[in-house]
XYZ file of N, CA, C and O in Angstrom:
292
model
N -5.703 -15.296 -1.044
C -5.885 -16.735 -0.678
C -7.132 -17.354 -1.498
O -7.010 -18.423 -1.945
N -8.127 -16.528 -1.542
C -9.436 -16.983 -2.168
C -9.207 -17.400 -3.639
O -9.651 -18.505 -4.003
N -8.318 -16.673 -4.376
C -8.122 -17.060 -5.743
C -6.782 -17.638 -6.042
O -6.374 -17.838 -7.252
N -6.076 -18.020 -5.050
C -4.768 -18.654 -5.139
C -3.760 -17.897 -6.027
O -3.123 -18.514 -6.900
N -3.699 -16.589 -5.877
C -2.744 -15.766 -6.671
C -1.403 -16.073 -6.352
O -1.019 -16.296 -5.177
N -0.504 -15.977 -7.268
C 0.905 -16.254 -7.018
C 1.788 -14.970 -6.798
O 2.914 -14.981 -6.588
N 1.024 -13.843 -6.687
C 1.622 -12.539 -6.479
C 0.963 -11.877 -5.332
O -0.244 -12.002 -5.162
N 1.654 -11.068 -4.461
C 1.070 -10.381 -3.401
C 0.363 -9.102 -3.885
O 0.737 -8.486 -4.831
N -0.844 -8.840 -3.235
C -1.570 -7.622 -3.711
C -1.462 -6.587 -2.484
O -1.281 -7.062 -1.311
N -1.530 -5.351 -2.832
C -1.463 -4.239 -1.761
C -2.776 -3.481 -1.816
O -3.487 -3.431 -2.815
N -2.963 -2.887 -0.639
C -4.078 -1.966 -0.499
C -3.549 -0.608 0.052
O -2.635 -0.631 0.934
N -4.072 0.478 -0.425
C -3.577 1.799 0.022
C -4.804 2.611 0.448
O -5.213 3.559 -0.230
N -5.317 2.362 1.628
C -6.576 2.945 2.054
C -6.423 4.431 2.348
O -7.398 5.180 2.226
N -5.227 4.877 2.674
C -4.904 6.265 3.004
C -4.510 7.136 1.822
O -4.353 8.273 1.913
N -4.295 6.483 0.604
C -3.891 7.111 -0.701
C -2.483 7.669 -0.625
O -2.039 8.335 -1.519
N -1.642 7.223 0.405
C -0.344 7.842 0.513
C 0.533 7.416 -0.740
O 1.263 8.205 -1.269
N 0.511 6.078 -0.971
C 1.268 5.618 -2.092
C 0.724 6.066 -3.444
O 1.553 6.434 -4.422
N -0.600 6.090 -3.532
C -1.188 6.580 -4.809
C -0.774 7.962 -5.118
O -0.446 8.292 -6.290
N -0.736 8.845 -4.105
C -0.321 10.240 -4.298
C 1.164 10.335 -4.527
O 1.581 11.071 -5.367
N 1.977 9.469 -3.910
C 3.396 9.508 -4.073
C 3.824 9.080 -5.575
O 4.737 9.634 -6.141
N 2.996 8.117 -6.171
C 3.322 7.692 -7.450
C 2.561 8.588 -8.456
O 2.743 8.387 -9.713
N 1.815 9.588 -8.031
C 1.074 10.463 -8.921
C -0.045 9.844 -9.747
O -0.271 10.240 -10.827
N -0.705 8.768 -9.149
C -1.790 8.204 -9.871
C -3.127 8.507 -9.335
O -4.062 7.834 -9.719
N -3.231 9.369 -8.329
C -4.534 9.815 -7.750
C -4.763 11.181 -8.368
O -3.932 12.078 -8.272
N -5.842 11.364 -9.172
C -6.131 12.553 -9.793
C -7.576 12.673 -10.219
O -8.367 11.847 -10.026
N -7.806 13.775 -10.889
C -9.155 14.083 -11.370
C -9.456 13.266 -12.679
O -8.614 13.173 -13.581
N -10.670 12.718 -12.624
C -11.181 11.926 -13.817
C -12.479 12.400 -14.210
O -13.083 13.155 -13.408
N -13.019 12.085 -15.333
C -14.315 12.451 -15.703
C -14.974 11.256 -16.447
O -14.337 10.504 -17.138
N -16.262 11.246 -16.257
C -17.122 10.204 -16.926
C -18.504 10.743 -16.993
O -19.073 11.273 -16.115
N -19.007 10.653 -18.247
C -20.385 11.176 -18.486
C -20.632 12.606 -18.064
O -21.638 13.010 -17.551
N -19.602 13.513 -18.249
C -19.597 14.865 -17.980
C -19.478 15.210 -16.481
O -19.541 16.358 -16.066
N -19.184 14.168 -15.608
C -19.086 14.424 -14.201
C -17.523 14.236 -13.884
O -16.901 13.324 -14.370
N -17.025 15.153 -13.069
C -15.617 14.966 -12.669
C -15.554 14.542 -11.229
O -16.416 14.810 -10.478
N -14.526 13.750 -10.924
C -14.319 13.184 -9.623
C -12.901 12.791 -9.425
O -12.119 12.754 -10.419
N -12.525 12.586 -8.254
C -11.058 12.063 -7.920
C -11.146 10.580 -7.951
O -12.075 9.922 -7.424
N -10.037 9.991 -8.511
C -9.921 8.534 -8.566
C -8.593 8.134 -9.022
O -7.641 8.977 -9.138
N -8.402 6.835 -9.179
C -7.118 6.243 -9.548
C -7.028 6.372 -11.080
O -7.839 5.880 -11.814
N -5.917 7.023 -11.541
C -5.649 7.098 -12.967
C -4.951 5.847 -13.411
O -4.013 5.485 -12.850
N -5.491 5.173 -14.393
C -5.031 3.832 -14.794
C -3.546 3.949 -15.225
O -3.189 4.604 -16.162
N -2.735 3.313 -14.443
C -1.253 3.352 -14.641
C -0.571 2.019 -14.232
O -1.058 1.345 -13.423
N 0.430 1.703 -15.036
C 1.228 0.518 -14.720
C 2.608 0.920 -14.398
O 3.227 1.768 -15.092
N 3.169 0.385 -13.272
C 4.431 0.667 -12.763
C 5.276 -0.614 -12.795
O 4.827 -1.587 -12.176
N 6.329 -0.689 -13.465
C 7.159 -1.874 -13.503
C 8.327 -1.631 -12.679
O 9.133 -0.653 -12.780
N 8.499 -2.380 -11.546
C 9.509 -2.307 -10.601
C 10.582 -3.341 -10.925
O 10.379 -4.541 -11.139
N 11.862 -2.827 -10.978
C 12.971 -3.548 -11.286
C 13.516 -4.421 -10.171
O 13.026 -4.260 -9.046
N 14.415 -5.340 -10.413
C 14.964 -6.194 -9.402
C 15.582 -5.479 -8.199
O 15.641 -5.949 -7.046
N 16.027 -4.145 -8.466
C 16.684 -3.379 -7.497
C 15.643 -2.553 -6.611
O 16.007 -1.773 -5.748
N 14.307 -2.716 -6.960
C 13.303 -2.047 -6.208
C 13.003 -0.664 -6.662
O 12.179 0.035 -6.067
N 13.546 -0.275 -7.773
C 13.327 1.037 -8.241
C 12.375 0.928 -9.510
O 12.322 -0.029 -10.123
N 11.760 2.059 -9.796
C 10.894 2.095 -10.998
C 11.665 1.964 -12.227
O 12.553 2.779 -12.499
N 11.414 0.911 -13.034
C 12.034 0.651 -14.256
C 11.372 1.265 -15.468
O 11.925 1.719 -16.438
N 10.051 1.280 -15.460
C 9.249 1.897 -16.477
C 7.902 2.251 -15.957
O 7.378 1.651 -15.071
N 7.244 3.277 -16.508
C 5.951 3.795 -16.152
C 5.097 4.041 -17.331
O 5.540 4.728 -18.199
N 3.870 3.532 -17.264
C 2.963 3.773 -18.370
C 1.765 4.487 -17.695
O 1.125 3.966 -16.800
N 1.344 5.624 -18.162
C 0.203 6.388 -17.760
C -0.981 6.380 -18.708
O -0.677 6.148 -19.917
N -2.170 6.520 -18.238
C -3.332 6.565 -19.022
C -3.373 5.277 -19.948
O -3.508 5.387 -21.163
N -3.239 4.133 -19.338
C -3.103 2.821 -20.026
C -4.380 2.467 -20.783
O -5.528 2.697 -20.237
N -4.153 1.989 -21.975
C -5.318 1.400 -22.766
C -5.052 -0.078 -22.738
O -3.960 -0.517 -22.816
N -6.127 -0.935 -22.745
C -5.922 -2.296 -22.550
C -5.400 -3.021 -23.750
O -4.489 -3.844 -23.591
N -5.725 -2.717 -24.942
C -5.353 -3.414 -26.085
C -3.753 -3.373 -26.276
O -3.203 -2.266 -26.416
N -3.113 -4.500 -26.268
C -1.705 -4.631 -26.410
C -0.808 -4.267 -25.214
O 0.360 -4.512 -25.270
N -1.418 -3.758 -24.190
C -0.619 -3.226 -23.065
C 0.066 -4.458 -22.326
O 1.243 -4.250 -22.013
N -0.626 -5.466 -22.039
C 0.026 -6.645 -21.372
C 1.281 -7.119 -22.127
O 2.336 -7.349 -21.480
N 1.202 -7.180 -23.402
C 2.368 -7.607 -24.229
C 3.505 -6.629 -24.119
O 4.664 -7.017 -24.039
N 3.229 -5.403 -24.088
C 4.245 -4.332 -23.972
C 4.952 -4.404 -22.636
O 6.151 -4.280 -22.587
N 4.122 -4.588 -21.657
C 4.702 -4.714 -20.264
C 5.604 -5.880 -20.136
O 6.698 -5.875 -19.575
N 5.112 -7.025 -20.590
C 5.836 -8.265 -20.627
C 7.165 -8.118 -21.324
O 8.239 -8.582 -20.832
N 7.196 -7.464 -22.509
C 8.389 -7.357 -23.226
C 9.373 -6.478 -22.470
O 10.542 -6.715 -22.413
N 8.826 -5.414 -21.804
C 9.716 -4.524 -21.045
C 10.312 -5.323 -19.866
O 11.502 -5.175 -19.411
N 9.514 -6.141 -19.198
C 10.017 -6.903 -18.044
C 11.015 -7.859 -18.432
O 11.880 -8.153 -17.649
N 10.915 -8.469 -19.603
C 11.965 -9.322 -20.031
C 13.312 -8.755 -20.322
O 14.321 -9.456 -20.301
N 13.362 -7.451 -20.437
C 14.657 -6.794 -20.694
C 15.327 -6.435 -19.321
O 16.488 -6.086 -19.343
N 14.670 -6.597 -18.123
C 15.279 -6.256 -16.962
C 16.366 -7.327 -16.463
O 16.299 -8.454 -16.829
């Protein structure tokens, strides 16, 4: 509501969905390892099923790639 977003956002405080999608895992930064969310994009099709999955996402060009895939649905 605060930012007037046009899409619903979800929260997964128990990590159940994160673990089911396989996006909760070991990460490392500055030589330290820890558990966290692995940057991933999941495109859900009109039928509610996963249409495409991108793991270890890099920012450059990613939004364009996802938009192109979404347009094919």
